[in-house]
Amino acid sequence: MDSLSYKTISANAATVTKEWVVIDATNEVLGRLASQIAKILRGKNKPGYTPHVDCGDYVIVVNAEKVKLTGDKLTEKVYVRHTGYPGGQRFATAQDYLKKKPEFVIEEAVRGMLPKTRLGEAIFKNLKVYAGAEHPHAAQNPKAIKLNEIK
């Protein structure tokens, strides 16, 4: 067998083709939705996946306010933040965020599933989440995908 008959192709920023996809979060379970979004953002669903390159697609998530949380997570899941001042720890439940800022719940779930590096931060910027059914990215011609079609 000729050892030069095939080569392993490693993607780089110049050779990566990025697409825009739309995912509808209506009645989707938060964790399962977030793991599929993270897979698409990283590019793990593509045959040319390269771990050290941003080779994933841009993901638009609509209807973030209609995402489901199973069990008691709606009232028991607590998000913690700190103001930076002494005694400045603040707590809020998932129910609170779904009422006032539903995009945050999906963004935090996806952020937790991405690498905690500069590459992870760059990949996270490819995620656009909207509470309603409308989004301003029609010019990019995004294709709608169903989560159960992702390999």
mmCIF file of C-alpha atoms in Angstrom:
data_model
loop_
_atom_site.group_PDB
_atom_site.id
_atom_site.type_symbol
_atom_site.label_atom_id
_atom_site.label_comp_id
_atom_site.label_asym_id
_atom_site.label_seq_id
_atom_site.Cartn_x
_atom_site.Cartn_y
_atom_site.Cartn_z
ATOM 1 C CA MET A 1 0.000 0.000 0.000
ATOM 2 C CA ASP A 2 1.303 3.407 -0.937
ATOM 3 C CA SER A 3 1.819 5.400 2.242
ATOM 4 C CA LEU A 4 1.223 8.696 0.427
ATOM 5 C CA SER A 5 -2.099 7.697 -1.121
ATOM 6 C CA TYR A 6 -4.024 9.426 1.644
ATOM 7 C CA LYS A 7 -3.387 12.230 4.072
ATOM 8 C CA THR A 8 -4.991 13.306 7.283
ATOM 9 C CA ILE A 9 -6.461 16.733 6.696
ATOM 10 C CA SER A 10 -6.219 19.191 9.551
ATOM 11 C CA ALA A 11 -8.517 22.192 9.274
ATOM 12 C CA ASN A 12 -7.340 25.750 9.847
ATOM 13 C CA ALA A 13 -9.034 29.131 9.854
ATOM 14 C CA ALA A 14 -8.600 29.515 6.098
ATOM 15 C CA THR A 15 -10.079 26.144 5.123
ATOM 16 C CA VAL A 16 -13.055 26.010 7.490
ATOM 17 C CA THR A 17 -16.526 26.558 6.007
ATOM 18 C CA LYS A 18 -18.968 27.911 8.548
ATOM 19 C CA GLU A 19 -22.737 27.825 8.085
ATOM 20 C CA TRP A 20 -25.634 29.402 9.952
ATOM 21 C CA VAL A 21 -28.236 27.140 11.559
ATOM 22 C CA VAL A 22 -31.466 27.894 13.435
ATOM 23 C CA ILE A 23 -32.679 25.748 16.322
ATOM 24 C CA ASP A 24 -36.148 26.102 17.817
ATOM 25 C CA ALA A 25 -36.023 25.577 21.597
ATOM 26 C CA THR A 26 -39.779 25.080 21.990
ATOM 27 C CA ASN A 27 -40.447 22.195 24.425
ATOM 28 C CA GLU A 28 -36.816 21.060 24.361
ATOM 29 C CA VAL A 29 -35.144 19.896 27.573
ATOM 30 C CA LEU A 30 -32.442 22.402 28.538
ATOM 31 C CA GLY A 31 -29.484 20.055 29.034
ATOM 32 C CA ARG A 32 -30.140 17.971 25.934
ATOM 33 C CA LEU A 33 -30.592 21.128 23.866
ATOM 34 C CA ALA A 34 -27.393 22.679 25.246
ATOM 35 C CA SER A 35 -25.283 19.589 24.540
ATOM 36 C CA GLN A 36 -26.435 19.483 20.910
ATOM 37 C CA ILE A 37 -25.780 23.212 20.505
ATOM 38 C CA ALA A 38 -22.286 22.822 22.006
ATOM 39 C CA LYS A 39 -21.553 19.974 19.586
ATOM 40 C CA ILE A 40 -22.544 22.128 16.591
ATOM 41 C CA LEU A 41 -20.610 25.165 17.881
ATOM 42 C CA ARG A 42 -17.417 23.100 18.258
ATOM 43 C CA GLY A 43 -17.896 21.402 14.901
ATOM 44 C CA LYS A 44 -17.935 17.867 16.284
ATOM 45 C CA ASN A 45 -20.746 16.953 13.903
ATOM 46 C CA LYS A 46 -18.478 17.578 10.883
ATOM 47 C CA PRO A 47 -16.075 15.037 9.406
ATOM 48 C CA GLY A 48 -13.193 17.552 9.354
ATOM 49 C CA TYR A 49 -13.349 18.341 13.096
ATOM 50 C CA THR A 50 -10.089 19.691 14.448
ATOM 51 C CA PRO A 51 -9.919 20.245 18.232
ATOM 52 C CA HIS A 52 -7.704 23.349 18.217
ATOM 53 C CA VAL A 53 -9.645 25.254 15.499
ATOM 54 C CA ASP A 54 -12.995 27.055 15.553
ATOM 55 C CA CYS A 55 -14.552 24.867 12.856
ATOM 56 C CA GLY A 56 -18.154 24.866 14.090
ATOM 57 C CA ASP A 57 -21.186 26.646 12.728
ATOM 58 C CA TYR A 58 -23.004 29.766 13.869
ATOM 59 C CA VAL A 59 -26.067 28.770 15.893
ATOM 60 C CA ILE A 60 -29.221 30.858 16.295
ATOM 61 C CA VAL A 61 -31.597 29.682 19.011
ATOM 62 C CA VAL A 62 -35.163 31.007 18.931
ATOM 63 C CA ASN A 63 -38.016 30.645 21.448
ATOM 64 C CA ALA A 64 -35.634 30.443 24.412
ATOM 65 C CA GLU A 65 -38.503 31.306 26.756
ATOM 66 C CA LYS A 66 -40.221 27.988 25.889
ATOM 67 C CA VAL A 67 -37.374 25.703 26.976
ATOM 68 C CA LYS A 68 -38.240 22.972 29.506
ATOM 69 C CA LEU A 69 -36.526 22.083 32.743
ATOM 70 C CA THR A 70 -37.324 18.654 34.171
ATOM 71 C CA GLY A 71 -38.056 17.782 37.769
ATOM 72 C CA ASP A 72 -37.815 20.589 40.305
ATOM 73 C CA LYS A 73 -35.059 22.430 38.457
ATOM 74 C CA LEU A 74 -37.343 25.348 37.647
ATOM 75 C CA THR A 75 -37.447 26.324 41.319
ATOM 76 C CA GLU A 76 -34.415 24.486 42.746
ATOM 77 C CA LYS A 77 -31.689 25.392 40.206
ATOM 78 C CA VAL A 78 -29.853 28.442 41.518
ATOM 79 C CA TYR A 79 -27.565 30.766 39.556
ATOM 80 C CA VAL A 80 -24.970 32.547 41.711
ATOM 81 C CA ARG A 81 -23.211 35.791 40.847
ATOM 82 C CA HIS A 82 -21.102 38.229 42.835
ATOM 83 C CA THR A 83 -21.156 42.021 42.648
ATOM 84 C CA GLY A 84 -17.509 42.305 43.643
ATOM 85 C CA TYR A 85 -18.281 43.963 46.964
ATOM 86 C CA PRO A 86 -18.148 42.307 50.400
ATOM 87 C CA GLY A 87 -21.392 40.443 50.999
ATOM 88 C CA GLY A 88 -22.291 40.872 47.345
ATOM 89 C CA GLN A 89 -23.315 37.317 46.552
ATOM 90 C CA ARG A 90 -26.631 37.242 44.664
ATOM 91 C CA PHE A 91 -28.827 34.222 44.010
ATOM 92 C CA ALA A 92 -31.562 33.714 41.421
ATOM 93 C CA THR A 93 -33.529 30.644 40.352
ATOM 94 C CA ALA A 94 -34.037 29.418 36.816
ATOM 95 C CA GLN A 95 -37.676 30.502 37.072
ATOM 96 C CA ASP A 96 -36.578 34.089 37.791
ATOM 97 C CA TYR A 97 -34.294 34.156 34.751
ATOM 98 C CA LEU A 98 -36.858 32.556 32.444
ATOM 99 C CA LYS A 99 -39.240 35.401 33.303
ATOM 100 C CA LYS A 100 -36.890 38.359 32.918
ATOM 101 C CA LYS A 101 -34.013 37.116 30.694
ATOM 102 C CA PRO A 102 -34.677 33.664 29.163
ATOM 103 C CA GLU A 103 -31.621 33.834 26.885
ATOM 104 C CA PHE A 104 -29.337 33.626 29.923
ATOM 105 C CA VAL A 105 -30.464 30.113 30.884
ATOM 106 C CA ILE A 106 -29.511 28.596 27.518
ATOM 107 C CA GLU A 107 -26.316 30.640 27.240
ATOM 108 C CA GLU A 108 -25.085 29.489 30.652
ATOM 109 C CA ALA A 109 -25.903 25.851 29.926
ATOM 110 C CA VAL A 110 -23.966 25.973 26.641
ATOM 111 C CA ARG A 111 -21.069 27.952 28.136
ATOM 112 C CA GLY A 112 -20.603 25.229 30.737
ATOM 113 C CA MET A 113 -20.210 22.636 27.967
ATOM 114 C CA LEU A 114 -17.536 24.512 26.014
ATOM 115 C CA PRO A 115 -13.801 24.605 26.783
ATOM 116 C CA LYS A 116 -12.705 27.119 29.404
ATOM 117 C CA THR A 117 -10.023 28.600 27.117
ATOM 118 C CA ARG A 118 -9.594 31.430 24.610
ATOM 119 C CA LEU A 119 -10.880 29.083 21.932
ATOM 120 C CA GLY A 120 -13.968 28.339 24.043
ATOM 121 C CA GLU A 121 -14.666 32.045 24.431
ATOM 122 C CA ALA A 122 -14.315 32.580 20.666
ATOM 123 C CA ILE A 123 -16.626 29.643 19.949
ATOM 124 C CA PHE A 124 -19.224 30.964 22.410
ATOM 125 C CA LYS A 125 -19.447 34.201 20.413
ATOM 126 C CA ASN A 126 -20.897 32.144 17.531
ATOM 127 C CA LEU A 127 -24.055 31.522 19.584
ATOM 128 C CA LYS A 128 -27.036 33.884 19.230
ATOM 129 C CA VAL A 129 -30.031 33.292 21.520
ATOM 130 C CA TYR A 130 -33.394 35.072 21.248
ATOM 131 C CA ALA A 131 -36.411 34.814 23.552
ATOM 132 C CA GLY A 132 -39.021 35.052 20.784
ATOM 133 C CA ALA A 133 -39.470 33.502 17.361
ATOM 134 C CA GLU A 134 -37.847 36.411 15.469
ATOM 135 C CA HIS A 135 -34.129 36.930 14.854
ATOM 136 C CA PRO A 136 -32.189 39.592 12.893
ATOM 137 C CA HIS A 137 -29.995 37.120 10.959
ATOM 138 C CA ALA A 138 -32.211 36.504 7.917
ATOM 139 C CA ALA A 139 -29.516 37.892 5.603
ATOM 140 C CA GLN A 140 -27.240 34.941 6.461
ATOM 141 C CA ASN A 141 -29.845 32.472 5.110
ATOM 142 C CA PRO A 142 -29.707 30.121 8.103
ATOM 143 C CA LYS A 143 -31.064 26.622 7.671
ATOM 144 C CA ALA A 144 -33.467 25.239 10.252
ATOM 145 C CA ILE A 145 -32.415 21.938 11.761
ATOM 146 C CA LYS A 146 -34.117 19.488 14.093
ATOM 147 C CA LEU A 147 -32.126 18.251 17.052
ATOM 148 C CA ASN A 148 -32.882 14.591 16.350
ATOM 149 C CA GLU A 149 -31.311 14.927 12.866
ATOM 150 C CA ILE A 150 -27.872 15.808 14.264
ATOM 151 C CA LYS A 151 -25.417 12.929 14.259
#
